[in-house]
Coordinates of C-alpha atoms in Angstrom, one line a residue:
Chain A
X29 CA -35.0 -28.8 -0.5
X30 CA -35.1 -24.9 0.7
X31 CA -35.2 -26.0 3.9
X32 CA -32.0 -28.0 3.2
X33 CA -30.0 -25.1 1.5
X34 CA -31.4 -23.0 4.1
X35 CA -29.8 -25.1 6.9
X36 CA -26.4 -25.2 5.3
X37 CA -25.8 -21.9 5.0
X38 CA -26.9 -21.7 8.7
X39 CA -23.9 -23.9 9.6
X40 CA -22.1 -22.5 6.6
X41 CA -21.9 -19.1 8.3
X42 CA -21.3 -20.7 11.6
X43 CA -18.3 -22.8 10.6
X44 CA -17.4 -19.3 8.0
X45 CA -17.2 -17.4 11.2
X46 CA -14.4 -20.0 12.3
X47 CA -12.2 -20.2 9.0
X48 CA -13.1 -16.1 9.6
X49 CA -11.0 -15.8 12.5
X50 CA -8.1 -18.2 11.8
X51 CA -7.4 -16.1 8.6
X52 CA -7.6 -12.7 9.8
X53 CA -4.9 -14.2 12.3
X54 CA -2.9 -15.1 9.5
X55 CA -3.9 -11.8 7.8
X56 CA -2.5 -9.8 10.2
X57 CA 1.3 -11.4 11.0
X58 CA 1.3 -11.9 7.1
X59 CA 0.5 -8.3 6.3
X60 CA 2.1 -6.4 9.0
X61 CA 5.9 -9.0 8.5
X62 CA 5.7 -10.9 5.5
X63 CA 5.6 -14.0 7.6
X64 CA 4.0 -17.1 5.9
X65 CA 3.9 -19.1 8.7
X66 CA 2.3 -22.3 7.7
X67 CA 2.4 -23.1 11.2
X68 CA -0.6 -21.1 11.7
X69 CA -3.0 -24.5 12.0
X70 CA -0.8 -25.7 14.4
X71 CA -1.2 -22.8 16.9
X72 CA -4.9 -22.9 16.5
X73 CA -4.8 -26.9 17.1
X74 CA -2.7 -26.1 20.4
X75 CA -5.2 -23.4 21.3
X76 CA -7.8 -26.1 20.7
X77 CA -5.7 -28.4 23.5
X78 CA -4.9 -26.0 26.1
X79 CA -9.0 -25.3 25.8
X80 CA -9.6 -29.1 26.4
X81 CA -6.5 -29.8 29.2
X82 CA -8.2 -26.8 31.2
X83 CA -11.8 -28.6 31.0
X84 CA -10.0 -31.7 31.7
X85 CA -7.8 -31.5 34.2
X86 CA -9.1 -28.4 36.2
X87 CA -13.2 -28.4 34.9
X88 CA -12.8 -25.2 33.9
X89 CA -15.9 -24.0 31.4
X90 CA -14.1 -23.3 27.9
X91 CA -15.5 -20.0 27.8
X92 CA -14.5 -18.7 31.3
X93 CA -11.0 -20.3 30.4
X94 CA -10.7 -18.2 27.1
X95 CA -8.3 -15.4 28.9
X96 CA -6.7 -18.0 29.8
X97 CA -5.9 -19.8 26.5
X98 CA -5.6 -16.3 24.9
X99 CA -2.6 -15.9 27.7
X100 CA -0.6 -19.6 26.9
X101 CA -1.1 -18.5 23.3
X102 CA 0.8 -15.1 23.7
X103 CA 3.5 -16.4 26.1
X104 CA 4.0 -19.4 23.3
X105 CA 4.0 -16.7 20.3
X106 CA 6.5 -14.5 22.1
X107 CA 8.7 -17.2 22.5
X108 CA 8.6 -18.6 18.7
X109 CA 8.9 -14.9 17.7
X110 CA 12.2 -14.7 19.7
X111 CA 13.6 -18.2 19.0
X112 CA 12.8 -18.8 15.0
X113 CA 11.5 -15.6 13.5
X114 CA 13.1 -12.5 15.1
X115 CA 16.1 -13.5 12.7
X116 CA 13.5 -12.7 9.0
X117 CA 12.8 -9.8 10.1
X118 CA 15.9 -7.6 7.9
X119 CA 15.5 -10.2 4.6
X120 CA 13.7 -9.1 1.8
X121 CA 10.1 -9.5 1.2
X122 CA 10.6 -12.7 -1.6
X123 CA 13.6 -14.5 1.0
X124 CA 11.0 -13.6 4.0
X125 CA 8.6 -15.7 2.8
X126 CA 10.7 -18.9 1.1
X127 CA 12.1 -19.3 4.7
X128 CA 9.4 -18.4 7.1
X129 CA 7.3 -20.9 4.7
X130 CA 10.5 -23.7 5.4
X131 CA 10.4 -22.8 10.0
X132 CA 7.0 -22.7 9.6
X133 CA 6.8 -26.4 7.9
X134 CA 9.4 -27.6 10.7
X135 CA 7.9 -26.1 13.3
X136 CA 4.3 -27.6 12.6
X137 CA 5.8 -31.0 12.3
X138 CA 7.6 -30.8 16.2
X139 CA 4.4 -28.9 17.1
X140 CA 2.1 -32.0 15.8
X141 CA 4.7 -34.3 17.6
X142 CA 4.4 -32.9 21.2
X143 CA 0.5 -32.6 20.8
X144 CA 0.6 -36.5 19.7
X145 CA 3.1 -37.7 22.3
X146 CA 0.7 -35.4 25.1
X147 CA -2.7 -36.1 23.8
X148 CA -2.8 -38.9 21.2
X149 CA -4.1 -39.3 18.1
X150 CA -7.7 -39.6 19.3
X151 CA -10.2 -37.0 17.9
X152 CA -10.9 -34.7 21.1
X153 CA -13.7 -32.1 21.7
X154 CA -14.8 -29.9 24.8
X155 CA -18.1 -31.3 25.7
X156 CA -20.1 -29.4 28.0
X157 CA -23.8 -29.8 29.3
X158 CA -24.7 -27.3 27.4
X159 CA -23.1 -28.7 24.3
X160 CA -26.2 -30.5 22.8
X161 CA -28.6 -27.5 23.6
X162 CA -30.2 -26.3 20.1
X163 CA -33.0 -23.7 19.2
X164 CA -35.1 -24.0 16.7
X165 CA -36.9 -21.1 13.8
X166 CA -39.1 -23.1 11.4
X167 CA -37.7 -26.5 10.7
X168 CA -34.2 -24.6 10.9
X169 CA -31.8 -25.4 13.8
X170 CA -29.5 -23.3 15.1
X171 CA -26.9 -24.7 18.0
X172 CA -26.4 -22.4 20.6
X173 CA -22.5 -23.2 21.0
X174 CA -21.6 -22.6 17.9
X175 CA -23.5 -19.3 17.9
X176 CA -21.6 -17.9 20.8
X177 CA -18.7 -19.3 18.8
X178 CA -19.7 -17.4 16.0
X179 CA -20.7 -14.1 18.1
X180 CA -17.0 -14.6 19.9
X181 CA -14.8 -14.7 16.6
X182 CA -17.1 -11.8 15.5
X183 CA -16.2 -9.6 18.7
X184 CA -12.7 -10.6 18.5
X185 CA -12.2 -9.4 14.8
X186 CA -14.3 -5.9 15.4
X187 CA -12.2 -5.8 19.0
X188 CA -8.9 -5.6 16.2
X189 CA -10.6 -3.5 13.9
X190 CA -11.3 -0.7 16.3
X191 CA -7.4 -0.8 17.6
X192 CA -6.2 -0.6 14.2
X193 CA -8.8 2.4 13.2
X194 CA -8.5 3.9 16.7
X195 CA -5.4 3.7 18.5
X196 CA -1.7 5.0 18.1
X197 CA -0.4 1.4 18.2
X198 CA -3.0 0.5 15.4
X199 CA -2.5 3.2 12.5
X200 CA 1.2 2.1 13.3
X201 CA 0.4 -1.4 12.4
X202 CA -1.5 -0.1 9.1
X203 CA 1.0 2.2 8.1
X204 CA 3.6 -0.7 8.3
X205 CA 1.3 -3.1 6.3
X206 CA 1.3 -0.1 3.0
X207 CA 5.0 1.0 3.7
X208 CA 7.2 0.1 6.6
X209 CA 10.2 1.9 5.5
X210 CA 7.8 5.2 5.3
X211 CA 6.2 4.1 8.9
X212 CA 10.0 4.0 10.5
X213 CA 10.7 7.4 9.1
X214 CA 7.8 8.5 11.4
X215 CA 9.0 7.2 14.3
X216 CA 7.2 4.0 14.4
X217 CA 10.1 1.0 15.9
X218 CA 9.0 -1.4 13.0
X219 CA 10.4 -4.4 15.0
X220 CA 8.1 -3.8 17.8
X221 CA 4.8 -3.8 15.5
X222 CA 6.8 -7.0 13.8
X223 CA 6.6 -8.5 17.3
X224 CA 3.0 -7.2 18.5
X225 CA 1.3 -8.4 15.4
X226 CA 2.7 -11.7 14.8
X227 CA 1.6 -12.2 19.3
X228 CA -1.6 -11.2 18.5
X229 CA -2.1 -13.1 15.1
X230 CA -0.9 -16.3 17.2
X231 CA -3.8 -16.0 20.2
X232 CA -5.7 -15.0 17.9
X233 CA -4.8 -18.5 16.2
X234 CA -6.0 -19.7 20.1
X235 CA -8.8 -18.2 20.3
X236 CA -10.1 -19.9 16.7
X237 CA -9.1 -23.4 18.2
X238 CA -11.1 -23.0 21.7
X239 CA -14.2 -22.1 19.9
X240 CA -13.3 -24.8 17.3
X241 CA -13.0 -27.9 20.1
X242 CA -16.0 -26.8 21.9
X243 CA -18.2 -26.7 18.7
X244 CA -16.3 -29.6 16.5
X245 CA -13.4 -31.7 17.3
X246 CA -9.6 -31.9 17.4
X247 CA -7.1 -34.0 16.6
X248 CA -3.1 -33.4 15.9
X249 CA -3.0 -33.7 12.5
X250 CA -5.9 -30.9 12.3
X251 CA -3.3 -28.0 11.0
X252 CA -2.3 -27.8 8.0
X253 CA -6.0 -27.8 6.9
X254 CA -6.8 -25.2 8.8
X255 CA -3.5 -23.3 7.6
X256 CA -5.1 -23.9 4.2
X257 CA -8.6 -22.7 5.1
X258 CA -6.8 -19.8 6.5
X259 CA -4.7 -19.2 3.4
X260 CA -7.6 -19.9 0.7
X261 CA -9.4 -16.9 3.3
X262 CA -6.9 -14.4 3.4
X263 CA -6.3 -14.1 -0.4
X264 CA -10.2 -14.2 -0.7
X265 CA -10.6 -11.3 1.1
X266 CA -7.9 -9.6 0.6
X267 CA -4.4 -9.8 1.8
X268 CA -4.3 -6.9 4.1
X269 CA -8.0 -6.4 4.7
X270 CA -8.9 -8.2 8.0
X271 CA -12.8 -7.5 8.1
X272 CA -12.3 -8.7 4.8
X273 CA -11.1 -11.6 5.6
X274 CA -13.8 -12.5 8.2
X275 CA -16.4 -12.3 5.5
X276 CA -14.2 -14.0 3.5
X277 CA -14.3 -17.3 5.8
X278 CA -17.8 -17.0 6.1
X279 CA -18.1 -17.2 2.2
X280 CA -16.2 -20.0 2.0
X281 CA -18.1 -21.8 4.7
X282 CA -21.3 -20.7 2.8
X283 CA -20.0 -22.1 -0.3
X284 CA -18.5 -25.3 1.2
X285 CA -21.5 -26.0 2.8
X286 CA -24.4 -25.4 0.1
X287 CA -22.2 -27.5 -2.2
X288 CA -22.6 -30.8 -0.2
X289 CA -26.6 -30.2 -1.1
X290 CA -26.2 -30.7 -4.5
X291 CA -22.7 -33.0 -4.8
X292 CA -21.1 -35.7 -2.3
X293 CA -19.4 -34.4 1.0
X294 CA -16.3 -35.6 0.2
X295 CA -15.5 -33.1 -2.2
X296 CA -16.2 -29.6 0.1
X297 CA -12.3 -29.1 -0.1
X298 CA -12.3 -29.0 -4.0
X299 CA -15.4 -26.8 -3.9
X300 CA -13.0 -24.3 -2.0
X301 CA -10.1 -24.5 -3.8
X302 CA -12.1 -23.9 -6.9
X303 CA -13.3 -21.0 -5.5
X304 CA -10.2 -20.2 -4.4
X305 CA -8.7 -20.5 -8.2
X306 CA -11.7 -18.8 -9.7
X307 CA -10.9 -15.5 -6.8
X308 CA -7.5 -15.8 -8.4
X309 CA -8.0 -15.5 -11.9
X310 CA -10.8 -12.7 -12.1
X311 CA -10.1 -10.6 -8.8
X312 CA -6.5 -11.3 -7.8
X313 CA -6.8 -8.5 -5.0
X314 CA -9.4 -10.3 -3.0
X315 CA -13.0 -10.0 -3.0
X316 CA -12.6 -7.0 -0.7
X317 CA -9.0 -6.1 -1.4
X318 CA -8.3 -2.6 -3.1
X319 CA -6.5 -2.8 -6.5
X320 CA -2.6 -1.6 -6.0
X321 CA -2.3 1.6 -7.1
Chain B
X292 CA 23.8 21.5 12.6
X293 CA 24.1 18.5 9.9
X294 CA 27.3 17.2 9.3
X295 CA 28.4 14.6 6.8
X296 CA 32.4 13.5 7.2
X297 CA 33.7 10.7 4.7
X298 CA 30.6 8.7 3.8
X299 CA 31.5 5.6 2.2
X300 CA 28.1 3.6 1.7
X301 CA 27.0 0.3 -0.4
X302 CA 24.2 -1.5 -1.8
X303 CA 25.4 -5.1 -0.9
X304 CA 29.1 -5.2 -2.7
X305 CA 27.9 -2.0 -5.0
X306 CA 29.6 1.1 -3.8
X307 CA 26.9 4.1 -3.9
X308 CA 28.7 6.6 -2.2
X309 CA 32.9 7.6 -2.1
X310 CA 34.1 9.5 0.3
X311 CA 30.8 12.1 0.5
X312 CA 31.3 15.5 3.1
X313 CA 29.0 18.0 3.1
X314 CA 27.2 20.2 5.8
X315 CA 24.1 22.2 6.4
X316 CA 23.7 25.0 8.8
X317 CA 21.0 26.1 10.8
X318 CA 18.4 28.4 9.2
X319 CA 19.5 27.4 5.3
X320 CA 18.4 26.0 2.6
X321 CA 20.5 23.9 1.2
X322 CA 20.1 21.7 -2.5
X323 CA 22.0 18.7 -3.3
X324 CA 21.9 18.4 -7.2
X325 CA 22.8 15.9 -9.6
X326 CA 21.8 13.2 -12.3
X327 CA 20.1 10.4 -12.2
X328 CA 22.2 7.7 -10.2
X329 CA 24.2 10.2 -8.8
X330 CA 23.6 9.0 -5.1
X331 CA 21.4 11.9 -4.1
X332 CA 19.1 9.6 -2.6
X333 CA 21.3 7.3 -0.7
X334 CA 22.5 10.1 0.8
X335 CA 19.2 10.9 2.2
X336 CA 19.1 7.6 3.1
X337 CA 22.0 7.4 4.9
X338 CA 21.6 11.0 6.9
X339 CA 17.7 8.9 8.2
X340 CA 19.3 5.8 9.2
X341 CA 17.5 3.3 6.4
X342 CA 20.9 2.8 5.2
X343 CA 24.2 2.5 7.5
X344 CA 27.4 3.5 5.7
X345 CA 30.2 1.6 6.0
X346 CA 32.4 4.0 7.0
X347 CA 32.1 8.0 7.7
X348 CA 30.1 9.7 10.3
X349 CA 27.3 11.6 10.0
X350 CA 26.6 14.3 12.9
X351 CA 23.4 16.3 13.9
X352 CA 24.2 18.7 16.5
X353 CA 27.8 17.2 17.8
X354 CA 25.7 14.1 18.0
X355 CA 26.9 11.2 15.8
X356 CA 23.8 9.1 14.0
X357 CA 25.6 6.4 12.4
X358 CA 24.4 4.1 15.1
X359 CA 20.8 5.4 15.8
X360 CA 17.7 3.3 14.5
X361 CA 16.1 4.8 11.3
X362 CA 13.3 5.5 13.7
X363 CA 15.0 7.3 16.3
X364 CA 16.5 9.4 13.9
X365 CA 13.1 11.0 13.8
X366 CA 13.3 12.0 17.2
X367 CA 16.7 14.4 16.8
X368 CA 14.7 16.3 14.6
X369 CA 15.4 15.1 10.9
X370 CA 12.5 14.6 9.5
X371 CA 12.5 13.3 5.8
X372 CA 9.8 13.8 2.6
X373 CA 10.7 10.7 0.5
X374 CA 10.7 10.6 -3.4
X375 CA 7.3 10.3 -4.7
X376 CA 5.8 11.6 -1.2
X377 CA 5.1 7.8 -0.1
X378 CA 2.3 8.8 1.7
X379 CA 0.1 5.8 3.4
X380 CA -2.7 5.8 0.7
X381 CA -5.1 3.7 2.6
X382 CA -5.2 6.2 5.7
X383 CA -7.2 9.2 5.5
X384 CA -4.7 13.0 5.2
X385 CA -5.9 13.2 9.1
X386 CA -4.5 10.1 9.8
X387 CA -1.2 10.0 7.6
X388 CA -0.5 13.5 9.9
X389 CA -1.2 12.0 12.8
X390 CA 1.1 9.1 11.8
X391 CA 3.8 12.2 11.5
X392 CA 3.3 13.3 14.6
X393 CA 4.0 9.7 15.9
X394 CA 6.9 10.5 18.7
X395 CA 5.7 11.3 22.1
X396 CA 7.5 14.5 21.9
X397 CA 5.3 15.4 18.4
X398 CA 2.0 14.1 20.0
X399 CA 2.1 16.1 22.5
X400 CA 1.9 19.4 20.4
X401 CA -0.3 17.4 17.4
X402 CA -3.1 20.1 17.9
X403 CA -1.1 22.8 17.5
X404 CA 1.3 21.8 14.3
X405 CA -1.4 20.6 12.7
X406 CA -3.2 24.2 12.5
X407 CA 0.5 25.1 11.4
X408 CA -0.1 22.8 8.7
X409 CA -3.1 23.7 7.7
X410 CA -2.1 27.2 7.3
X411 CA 0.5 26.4 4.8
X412 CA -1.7 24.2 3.0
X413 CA -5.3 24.6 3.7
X414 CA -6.1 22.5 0.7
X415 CA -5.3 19.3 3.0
X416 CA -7.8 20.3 5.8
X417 CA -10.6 20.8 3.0
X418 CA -9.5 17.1 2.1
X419 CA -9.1 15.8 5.6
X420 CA -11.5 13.1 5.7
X421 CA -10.4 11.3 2.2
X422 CA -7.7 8.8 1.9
X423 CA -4.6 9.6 0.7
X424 CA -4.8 7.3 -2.3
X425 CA -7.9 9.3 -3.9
X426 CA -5.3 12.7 -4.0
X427 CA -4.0 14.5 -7.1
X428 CA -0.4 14.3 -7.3
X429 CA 0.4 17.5 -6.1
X430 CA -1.8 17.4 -3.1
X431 CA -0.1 13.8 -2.2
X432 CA 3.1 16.0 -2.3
X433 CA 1.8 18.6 -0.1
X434 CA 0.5 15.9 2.4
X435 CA 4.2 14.5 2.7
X436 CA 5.9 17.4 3.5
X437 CA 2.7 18.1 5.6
X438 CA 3.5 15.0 6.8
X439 CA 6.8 15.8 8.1
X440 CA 6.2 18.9 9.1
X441 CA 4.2 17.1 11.9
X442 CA 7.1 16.0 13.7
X443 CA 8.4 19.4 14.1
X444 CA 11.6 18.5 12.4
X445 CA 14.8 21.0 13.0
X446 CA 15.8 20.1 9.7
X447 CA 13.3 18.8 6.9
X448 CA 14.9 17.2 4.2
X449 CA 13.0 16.5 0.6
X450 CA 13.4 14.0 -2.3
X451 CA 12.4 15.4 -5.4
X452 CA 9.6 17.2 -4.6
X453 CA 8.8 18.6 -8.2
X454 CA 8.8 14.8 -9.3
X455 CA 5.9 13.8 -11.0
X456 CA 4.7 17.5 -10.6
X457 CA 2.7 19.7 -13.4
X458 CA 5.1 22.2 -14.8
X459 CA 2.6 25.0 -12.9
X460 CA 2.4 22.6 -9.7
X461 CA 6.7 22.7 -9.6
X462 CA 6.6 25.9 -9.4
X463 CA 4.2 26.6 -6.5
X464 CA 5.8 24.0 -4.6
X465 CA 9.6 26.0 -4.9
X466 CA 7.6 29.0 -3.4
X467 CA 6.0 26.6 -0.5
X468 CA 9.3 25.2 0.4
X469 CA 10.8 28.8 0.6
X470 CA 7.9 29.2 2.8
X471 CA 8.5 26.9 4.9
X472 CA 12.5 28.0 5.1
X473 CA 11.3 31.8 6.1
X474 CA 9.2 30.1 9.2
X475 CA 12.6 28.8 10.7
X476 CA 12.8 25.2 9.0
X477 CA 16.3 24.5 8.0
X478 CA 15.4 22.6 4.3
X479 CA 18.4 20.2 2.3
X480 CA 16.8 19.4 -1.0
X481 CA 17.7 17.0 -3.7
X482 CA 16.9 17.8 -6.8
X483 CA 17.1 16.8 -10.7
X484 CA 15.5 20.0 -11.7
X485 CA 18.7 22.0 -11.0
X486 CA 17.6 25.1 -12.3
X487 CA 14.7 25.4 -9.8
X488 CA 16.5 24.2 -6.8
X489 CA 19.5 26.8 -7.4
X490 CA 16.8 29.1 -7.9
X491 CA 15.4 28.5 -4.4
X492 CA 18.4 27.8 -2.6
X493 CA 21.5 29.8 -1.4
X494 CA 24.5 26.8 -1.2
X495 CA 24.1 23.2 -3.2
X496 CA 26.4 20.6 -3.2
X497 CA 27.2 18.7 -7.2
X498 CA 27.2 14.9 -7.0
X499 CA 28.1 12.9 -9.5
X500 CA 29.1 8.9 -9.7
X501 CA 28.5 9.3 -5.8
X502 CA 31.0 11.5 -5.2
X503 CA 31.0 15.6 -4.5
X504 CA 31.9 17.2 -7.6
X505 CA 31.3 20.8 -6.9
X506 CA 30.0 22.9 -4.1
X507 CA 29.5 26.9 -3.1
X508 CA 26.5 29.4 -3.3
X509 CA 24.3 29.1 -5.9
X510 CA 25.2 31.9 -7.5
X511 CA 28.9 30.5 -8.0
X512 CA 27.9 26.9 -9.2
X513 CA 25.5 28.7 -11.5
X514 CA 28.6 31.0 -13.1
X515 CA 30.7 27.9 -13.6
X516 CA 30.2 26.7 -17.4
X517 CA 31.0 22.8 -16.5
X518 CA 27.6 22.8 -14.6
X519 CA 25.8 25.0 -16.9
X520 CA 26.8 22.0 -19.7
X521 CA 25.8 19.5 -17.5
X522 CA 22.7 20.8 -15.9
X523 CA 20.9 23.7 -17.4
X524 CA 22.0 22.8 -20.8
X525 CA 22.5 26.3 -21.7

């Protein structure tokens, strides 16, 4: 039985790590625009293709291919920024979100329509000959690909953390997220952080499906449970808080995965939308959010 | 230097401003008094580009801002202190003044500003490393103008600083501002404390219903009875 517990929050944390990164991806064009864009699932399931079309097609390891991915992902979020958003960014904070929430809907739904017509409905995964490889502590196994996964998403998210704490470009970003009409007073082009942030949040989106289609699988339909995952994340750290969010998605995972010890598998979504609702009621500011002052 | 000609400005079909003129010349301080409602902030607005009037110019040094990004305004050397000081509460004072020395030109002489900060208020380099969020209200103040300061602005302009002020705190901020004026920085102030700010200043501008009701040196305005009525109540 300890054994047991002990094992799922192993691949709780491991799986956490992932849910981690898609939310703090979502955390960051949320915070810094306003944007919902529920199309976030969708980006990471396109990372997750462009990951397997490169093992495919050109036997390229998923790993060495990640600069790779992370550069389609950034073209493709430039290009959605121009086309559908760049007009939200002048509405108000309420109308941003009502109709990034409606291109975001349309866009997943043409987005889940190329990736069937290109790749079917078939699950897919990245299978490597490494893939099986697992080590054990105890009677506790640990698989070494979703550990790199896990270390990856981790780097990535301190990577951000030390540009926003650090650099010029980053205290810009925060000082949009508190108060962008303050930031623009300083001299900061708001527009430009609008359009760096929501890039960034989509390869970041990329990055999260590569590591998810070596370690699980994908399939077309995959996003808008991920966008949820991602959303039930954010607010459980902490809208604005993007370590927060990491150990938010590793909480979740946790939870998700002790749960199915003690009650059937099939209902590891409720467990986290309970948790969700319970994050709601008794710390609406996240687990690691600060209160508004 | 600053040059307002005909401002008509709105809040979607809601006309804030009519027909506003005024002007500020290098090396004054200048107040912009009125009631609540009166349009003294959208005027502030309107001079930093966050709000483009609909008709009018506005001119800073022969140069016309009307269609200059709020964020470029910065760079012409207006620099403003918004109401309630808006500082970034999450950043540390170090980092909220670096954020005000955000344009290359600023950046460049951040070192140097900063130490001209700190000497007008050396209460913010004792606080340097604490967010802005864990300030007293008066220090918050001091960080915004701080703040702008850091761009090296040709002109700061101020939003109520005395709002939310102890009666004591008011006080010392009126003699930091004129400060501030004496080390070269040409200052336009809004104000509701009238009193104070025609205290401080040497030319104010009345608004009322967003228009200019009354204008000249402070000494004038505060002879004429109409604004004693209004303003002083005395």
């Amino acid at each position: 039985m300890l054994d047991m517990v002990t094992q799922n929050i192993v691949f709780g944390i491991l799986i956490g790590a992932l849910y981690g990164l898609a939310a703090v991806g979502l955390s960051l064009v949320f915070g810094v625009t306003k944007f919902l864009n529920v199309a976030h699932g969708e980006l990471i399931m396109l990372g997750g293709y462009v990951c397997f079309w490169l093992f495919k097609l050109l036997k390229l390891d998923p790993f060495v291919s990640l600069p790779v991915t992370i550069g389609a992902l950034l073209i493709l979020g430039l290009v959605i920024y121009k086309l559908l958003f760049v007009r939200m960014v002048k509405l108000t904070e309420e109308v941003k979100i009502k109709n990034t929430m409606l291109i975001g809907f349309g866009l997943s739904l043409i987005l889940q329509n190329i990736a069937l017509k290109l790749w079917t409905a078939d699950d897919r995964g990245v299978t490597t000959d490494y893939s099986g490889m697992v080590f054990t502590i105890g009677d506790i196994r640990f698989p070494v690909i979703r550990i790199a996964s896990l270390l990856i998403a981790f780097i990535v998210v301190v990577i951000l953390q030390l540009v926003l704490k650090r650099t010029y470009i980053g205290k810009a970003i925060r000082a949009t997220v508190e108060d962008w009409e303050s930031a623009s007073l300083m001299g900061v082009d708001v527009s430009r952080v609008y359009l760096y942030s929501f890039v960034v949040g989509v390869a970041m989106a990329g990055i999260a499906g590569t590591l998810i289609s070596v370690s699980y699988s994908i399939e077309p339909s995959m996003g808008m449970g991920w966008t949820l995952k991602a959303l039930i994340v954010m607010v459980l750290g902490g809208v604005g808080s993007f370590l927060g969010s990491f150990v938010g998605g590793i909480v979740l995972g946790v939870t998700e995965s002790i749960s199915t010890v003690f009650i059937p598998g099939s209902y590891r979504q409720v467990v986290g939308l309970l948790l969700f609702l319970l994050v709601l009621i008794f710390r609406p500011q996240g687990l690691f959010g600060q209160k508004e002052r | 230097m600053l040059k307002l000609t005909n401002i008509n400005a709105f809040y979607a079909d809601l006309q804030a401003l009519w027909g506003v003129s005024l002007e500020v010349n290098e090396g004054e301080l200048v107040a912009l008094v009125g009631s609540n409602g009166a349009g003294k902030t959208t005027t502030m607005r309107v001079i930093t580009g966050l709000l483009k009037p609909k008709s009018g110019t506005v001119e800073f040094y022969g140069k016309t801002l009307n269609k200059i990004p709020a964020h470029k305004i910065v760079e012409e050397g207006i620099s403003l202190v918004p109401e309630g000081g808006r500082v970034f509460t999450k950043m540390t004072v170090l980092e909220n003044l670096e954020m005000g020395a955000y344009t290359s030109q600023a950046r460049k002489e951040k070192d140097k500003t900063m130490k001209f900060v700190f000497s007008i208020f050396p209460r913010l380099e004792e606080r340097k490393t604490q967010r802005a969020g864990n300030l007293s209200g008066g220090e918050r103040q001091m960080l915004a103008i701080g703040r702008a300061l850091m761009s090296k602005p040709r002109l700061l302009m101020l939003d109520e600083p005395s709002f939310g002020l102890a009666p004591i705190m008011v006080q010392n901020m009126f003699s930091m501002i004129g400060e501030i004026n004496k080390q070269g920085v040409t200052i336009f102030l809004v104000e509701q404390n009238v009193r104070a700010a025609l205290d401080l200043a040497s030319r104010a501008y009345v608004l009322e219903n967003g228009r200019i009701a009354g204008q000249g040196s402070t000494e004038a305005l505060l002879s004429f009875d109409e604004i004693r009525d209004a303003y002083l109540g005395c």
